[in-house]
GROMACS .gro file of C-alpha atoms in nm:
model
  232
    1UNK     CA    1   8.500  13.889   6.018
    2UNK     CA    2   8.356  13.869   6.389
    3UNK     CA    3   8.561  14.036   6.568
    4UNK     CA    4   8.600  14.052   6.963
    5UNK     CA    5   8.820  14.291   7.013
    6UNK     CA    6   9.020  14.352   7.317
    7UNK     CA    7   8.885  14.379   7.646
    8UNK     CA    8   8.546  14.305   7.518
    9UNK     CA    9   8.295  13.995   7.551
   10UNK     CA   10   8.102  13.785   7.356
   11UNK     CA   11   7.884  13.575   7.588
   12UNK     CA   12   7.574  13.318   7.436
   13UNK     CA   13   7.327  13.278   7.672
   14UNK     CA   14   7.088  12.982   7.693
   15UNK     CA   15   7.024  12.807   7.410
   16UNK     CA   16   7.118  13.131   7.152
   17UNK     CA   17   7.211  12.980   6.798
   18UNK     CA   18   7.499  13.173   6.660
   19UNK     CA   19   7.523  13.132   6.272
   20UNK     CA   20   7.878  13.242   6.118
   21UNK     CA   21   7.852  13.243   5.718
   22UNK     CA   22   8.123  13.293   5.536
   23UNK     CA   23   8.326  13.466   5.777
   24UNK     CA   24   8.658  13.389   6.001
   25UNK     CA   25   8.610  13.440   6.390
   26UNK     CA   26   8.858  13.665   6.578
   27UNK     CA   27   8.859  13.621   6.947
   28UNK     CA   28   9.117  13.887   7.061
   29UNK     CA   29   8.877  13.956   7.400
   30UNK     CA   30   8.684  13.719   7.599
   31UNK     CA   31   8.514  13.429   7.361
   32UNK     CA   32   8.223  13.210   7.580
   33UNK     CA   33   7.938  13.048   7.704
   34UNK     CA   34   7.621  12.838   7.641
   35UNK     CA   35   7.425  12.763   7.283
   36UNK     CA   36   7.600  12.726   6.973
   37UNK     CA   37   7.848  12.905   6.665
   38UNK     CA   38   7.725  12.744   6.319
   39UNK     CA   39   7.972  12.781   6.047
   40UNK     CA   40   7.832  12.763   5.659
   41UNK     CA   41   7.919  12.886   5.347
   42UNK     CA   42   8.053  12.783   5.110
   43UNK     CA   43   8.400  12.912   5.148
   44UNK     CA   44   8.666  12.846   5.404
   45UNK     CA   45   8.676  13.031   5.736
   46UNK     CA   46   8.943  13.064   6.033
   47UNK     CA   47   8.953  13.072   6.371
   48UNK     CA   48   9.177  13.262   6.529
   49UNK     CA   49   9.296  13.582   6.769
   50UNK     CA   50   9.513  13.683   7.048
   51UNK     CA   51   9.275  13.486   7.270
   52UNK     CA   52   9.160  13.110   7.322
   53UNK     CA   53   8.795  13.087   7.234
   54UNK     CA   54   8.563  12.870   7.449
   55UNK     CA   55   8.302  12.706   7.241
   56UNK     CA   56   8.014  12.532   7.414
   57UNK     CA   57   7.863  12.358   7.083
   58UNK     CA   58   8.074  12.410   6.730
   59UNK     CA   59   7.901  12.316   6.467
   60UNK     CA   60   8.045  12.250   6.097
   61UNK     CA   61   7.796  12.312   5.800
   62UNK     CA   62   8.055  12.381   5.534
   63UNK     CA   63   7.959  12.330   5.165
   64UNK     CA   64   8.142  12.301   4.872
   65UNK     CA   65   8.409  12.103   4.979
   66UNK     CA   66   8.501  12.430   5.247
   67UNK     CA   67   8.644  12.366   5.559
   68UNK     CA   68   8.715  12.581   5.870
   69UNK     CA   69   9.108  12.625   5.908
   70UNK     CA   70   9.196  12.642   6.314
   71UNK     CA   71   9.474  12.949   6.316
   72UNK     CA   72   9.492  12.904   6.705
   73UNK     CA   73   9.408  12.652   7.031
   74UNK     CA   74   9.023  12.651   7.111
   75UNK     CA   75   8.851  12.512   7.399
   76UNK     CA   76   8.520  12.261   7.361
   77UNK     CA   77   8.312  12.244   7.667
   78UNK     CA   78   8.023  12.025   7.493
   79UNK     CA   79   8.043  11.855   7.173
   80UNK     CA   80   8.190  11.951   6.802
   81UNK     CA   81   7.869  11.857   6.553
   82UNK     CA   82   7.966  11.789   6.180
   83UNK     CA   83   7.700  11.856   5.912
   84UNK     CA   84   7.947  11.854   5.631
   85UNK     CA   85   8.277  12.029   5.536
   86UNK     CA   86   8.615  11.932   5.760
   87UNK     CA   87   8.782  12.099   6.028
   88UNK     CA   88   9.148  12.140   5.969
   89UNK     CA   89   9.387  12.160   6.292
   90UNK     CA   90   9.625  12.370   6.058
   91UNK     CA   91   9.905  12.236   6.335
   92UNK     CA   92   9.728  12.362   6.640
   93UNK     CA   93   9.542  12.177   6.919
   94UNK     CA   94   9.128  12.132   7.014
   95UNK     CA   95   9.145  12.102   7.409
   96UNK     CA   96   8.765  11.884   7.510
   97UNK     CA   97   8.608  11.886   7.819
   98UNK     CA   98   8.617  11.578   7.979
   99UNK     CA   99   8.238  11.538   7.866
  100UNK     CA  100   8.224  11.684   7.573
  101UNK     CA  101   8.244  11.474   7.200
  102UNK     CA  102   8.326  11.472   6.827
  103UNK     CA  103   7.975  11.384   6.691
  104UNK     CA  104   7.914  11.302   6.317
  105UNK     CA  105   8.243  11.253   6.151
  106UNK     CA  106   8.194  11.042   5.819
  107UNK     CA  107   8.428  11.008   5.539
  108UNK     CA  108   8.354  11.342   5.400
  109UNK     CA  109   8.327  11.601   5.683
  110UNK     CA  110   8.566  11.517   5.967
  111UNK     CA  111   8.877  11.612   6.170
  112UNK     CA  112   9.218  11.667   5.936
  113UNK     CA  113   9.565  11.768   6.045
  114UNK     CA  114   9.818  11.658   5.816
  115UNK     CA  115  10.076  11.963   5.925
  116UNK     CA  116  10.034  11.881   6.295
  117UNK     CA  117   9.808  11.920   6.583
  118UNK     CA  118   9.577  11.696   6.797
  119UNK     CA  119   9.205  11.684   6.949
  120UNK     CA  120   9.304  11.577   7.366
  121UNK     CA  121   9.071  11.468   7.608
  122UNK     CA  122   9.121  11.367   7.966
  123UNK     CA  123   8.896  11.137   8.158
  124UNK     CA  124   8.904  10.880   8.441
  125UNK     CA  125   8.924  10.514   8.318
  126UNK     CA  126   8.836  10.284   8.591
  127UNK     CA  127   8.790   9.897   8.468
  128UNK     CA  128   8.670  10.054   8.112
  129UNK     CA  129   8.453   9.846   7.870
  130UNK     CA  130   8.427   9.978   7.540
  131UNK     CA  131   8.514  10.298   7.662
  132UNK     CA  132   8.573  10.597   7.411
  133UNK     CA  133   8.618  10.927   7.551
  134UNK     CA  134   8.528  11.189   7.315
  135UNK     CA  135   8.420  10.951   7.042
  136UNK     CA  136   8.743  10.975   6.922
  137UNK     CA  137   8.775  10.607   6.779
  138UNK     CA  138   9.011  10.489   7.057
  139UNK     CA  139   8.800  10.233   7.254
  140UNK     CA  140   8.961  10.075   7.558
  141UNK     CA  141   8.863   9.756   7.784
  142UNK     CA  142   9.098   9.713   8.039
  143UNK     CA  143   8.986   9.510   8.413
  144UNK     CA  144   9.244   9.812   8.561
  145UNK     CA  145   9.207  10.125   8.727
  146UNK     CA  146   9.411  10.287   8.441
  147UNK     CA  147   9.300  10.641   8.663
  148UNK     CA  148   9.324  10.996   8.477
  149UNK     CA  149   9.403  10.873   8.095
  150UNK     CA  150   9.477  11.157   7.875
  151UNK     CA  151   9.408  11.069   7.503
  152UNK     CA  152   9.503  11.268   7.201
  153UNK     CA  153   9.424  11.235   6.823
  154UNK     CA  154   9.660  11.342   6.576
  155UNK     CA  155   9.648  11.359   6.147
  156UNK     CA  156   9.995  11.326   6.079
  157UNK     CA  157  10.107  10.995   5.905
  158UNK     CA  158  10.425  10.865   6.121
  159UNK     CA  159  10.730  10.683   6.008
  160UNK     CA  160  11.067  10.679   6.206
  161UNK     CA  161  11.288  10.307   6.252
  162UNK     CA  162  11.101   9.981   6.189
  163UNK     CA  163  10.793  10.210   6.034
  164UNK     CA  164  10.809  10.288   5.653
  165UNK     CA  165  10.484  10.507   5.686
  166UNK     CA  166  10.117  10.469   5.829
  167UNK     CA  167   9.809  10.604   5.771
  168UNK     CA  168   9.718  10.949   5.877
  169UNK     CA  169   9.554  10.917   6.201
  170UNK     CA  170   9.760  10.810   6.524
  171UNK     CA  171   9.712  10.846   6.928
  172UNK     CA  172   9.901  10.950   7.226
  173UNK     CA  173   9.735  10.750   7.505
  174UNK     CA  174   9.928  10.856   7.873
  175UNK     CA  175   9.714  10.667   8.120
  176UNK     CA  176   9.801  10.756   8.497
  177UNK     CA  177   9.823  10.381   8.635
  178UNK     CA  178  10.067  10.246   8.345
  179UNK     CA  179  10.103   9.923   8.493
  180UNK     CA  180   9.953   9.566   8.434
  181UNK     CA  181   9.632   9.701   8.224
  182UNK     CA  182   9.599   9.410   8.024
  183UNK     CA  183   9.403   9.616   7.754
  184UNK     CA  184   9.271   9.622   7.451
  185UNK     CA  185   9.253   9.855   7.232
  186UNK     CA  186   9.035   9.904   6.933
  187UNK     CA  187   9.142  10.192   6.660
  188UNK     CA  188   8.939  10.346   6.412
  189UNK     CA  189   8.980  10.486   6.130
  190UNK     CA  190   8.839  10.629   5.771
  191UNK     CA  191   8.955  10.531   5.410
  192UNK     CA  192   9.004  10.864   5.363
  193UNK     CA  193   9.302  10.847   5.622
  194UNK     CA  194   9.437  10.517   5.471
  195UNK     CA  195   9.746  10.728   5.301
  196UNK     CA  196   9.823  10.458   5.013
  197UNK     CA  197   9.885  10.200   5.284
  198UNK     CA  198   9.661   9.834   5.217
  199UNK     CA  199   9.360   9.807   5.419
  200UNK     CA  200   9.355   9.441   5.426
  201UNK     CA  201   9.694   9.427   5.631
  202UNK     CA  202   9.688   9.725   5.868
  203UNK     CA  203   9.844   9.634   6.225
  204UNK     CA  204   9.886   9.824   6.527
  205UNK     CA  205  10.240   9.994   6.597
  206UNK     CA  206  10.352  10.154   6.904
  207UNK     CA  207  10.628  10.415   7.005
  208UNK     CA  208  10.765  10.459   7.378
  209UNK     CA  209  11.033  10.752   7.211
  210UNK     CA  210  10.811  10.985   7.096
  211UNK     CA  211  10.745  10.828   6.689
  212UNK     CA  212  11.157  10.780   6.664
  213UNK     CA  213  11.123  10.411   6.679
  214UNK     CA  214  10.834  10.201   6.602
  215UNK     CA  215  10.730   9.818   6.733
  216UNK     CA  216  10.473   9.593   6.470
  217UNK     CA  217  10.219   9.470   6.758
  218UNK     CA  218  10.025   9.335   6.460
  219UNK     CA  219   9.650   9.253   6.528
  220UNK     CA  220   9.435   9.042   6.764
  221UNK     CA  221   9.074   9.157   6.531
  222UNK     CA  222   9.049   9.406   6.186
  223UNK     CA  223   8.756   9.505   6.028
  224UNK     CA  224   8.773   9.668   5.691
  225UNK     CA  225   8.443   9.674   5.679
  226UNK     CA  226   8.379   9.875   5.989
  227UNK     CA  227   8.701  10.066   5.964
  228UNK     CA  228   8.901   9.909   6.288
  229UNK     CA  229   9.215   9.774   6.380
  230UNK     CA  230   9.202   9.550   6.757
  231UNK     CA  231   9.502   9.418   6.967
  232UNK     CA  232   9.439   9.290   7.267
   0.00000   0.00000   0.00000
């Protein structure tokens, strides 16, 4: 383990490259600054403690089809990097700075959560075009001020009344101006996450009650090809 216990700090400075192999972080003091935390191994590894860590740059270099398991919240001031292996949200949440990204996800090392949690982000969306905060895979164009939009990405695959079952990726999207937007919204996705369901006939639903009821808005544009389902 790296241990921080409490009371004490572990602070990068500069550009410091922090390598973590084969061991779980616990951040039960003060967990921040600049540079990076490299996880590899090939073995799984946990993040967790009494405190949430602050990671400028998180960086996922997992072998061996390993995976870091989140056992708490963590904070992301500047980007999450995948290499290879996945990160598993293990029902808790990854909070991004408004700037910061996901960079790298493929098929193979990625985001996962199918027991719960989300990766949020909150931005300002003013007339967006092609807008996708956090390179999540939510892309807006809207001609409206839609203001402070918070956006979250979640790994659980929904079903509640008029929804039999989806794949396992969905987003909460709570946009300040709700009103008028006239958007479009274009949602990605990886095969990985397709859950049994048909590729060739995924449509967008939506959910005003929290994922108790669901409404088929169908599809304006799909692209199995690129991994994308459009409504306008």
């Amino acid at each position: 383990q790296l241990k921080i216990s409490s009371g004490a700090q572990w602070v990068n400075s500069g550009n410091a490259n922090v390598v973590v192999n084969n061991m779980d972080v616990v951040n039960d003091g003060n967990f921040a600054g600049t540079g990076s935390i490299k996880f590899t191994g090939n073995q799984n590894s946990t993040i967790s403690g009494a405190s949430q860590p602050g990671f400028n740059i998180l960086e996922i270099s997992k072998t061996n089809n390993a995976k870091i398991v989140l056992g708490r919240n963590i904070d992301v001031s500047y980007s999450i990097n995948f290499i290879s292996g996945l990160l598993d949200l293990n029902n808790n949440n990854i909070l991004l700075d408004p700037v910061a990204i996901v960079a790298g996800e493929s098929e193979n090392s990625r985001i996962i959560g199918s027991t719960g949690g989300f990766v949020e982000i909150t931005q300002n969306l003013n007339a967006p075009l092609g807008s996708n905060p956090g390179n999540l895979g939510a892309t807006l164009t809207s001609n409206a001020n839609l203001g402070s939009v918070i956006i979250r990405r979640g790994h659980v695959a929904q079903t509640g009344s008029g929804l039999n079952g989806s794949i396992q990726r969905y987003y909460v999207m709570i946009p300040q101006n709700n009103s008028g937007l006239n958007a479009t919204l274009r949602f990605k996705y990886f095969d990985a996450e397709l859950n049994g369901q048909n590729e060739n006939i995924l449509v967008a639903y939506q959910s005003n009650d929290n994922g108790t009821s669901w409404i088929n808005l169908s599809q304006t544009n799909r692209n199995t090809n690129a991994d994308y389902v459009e409504k306008s």
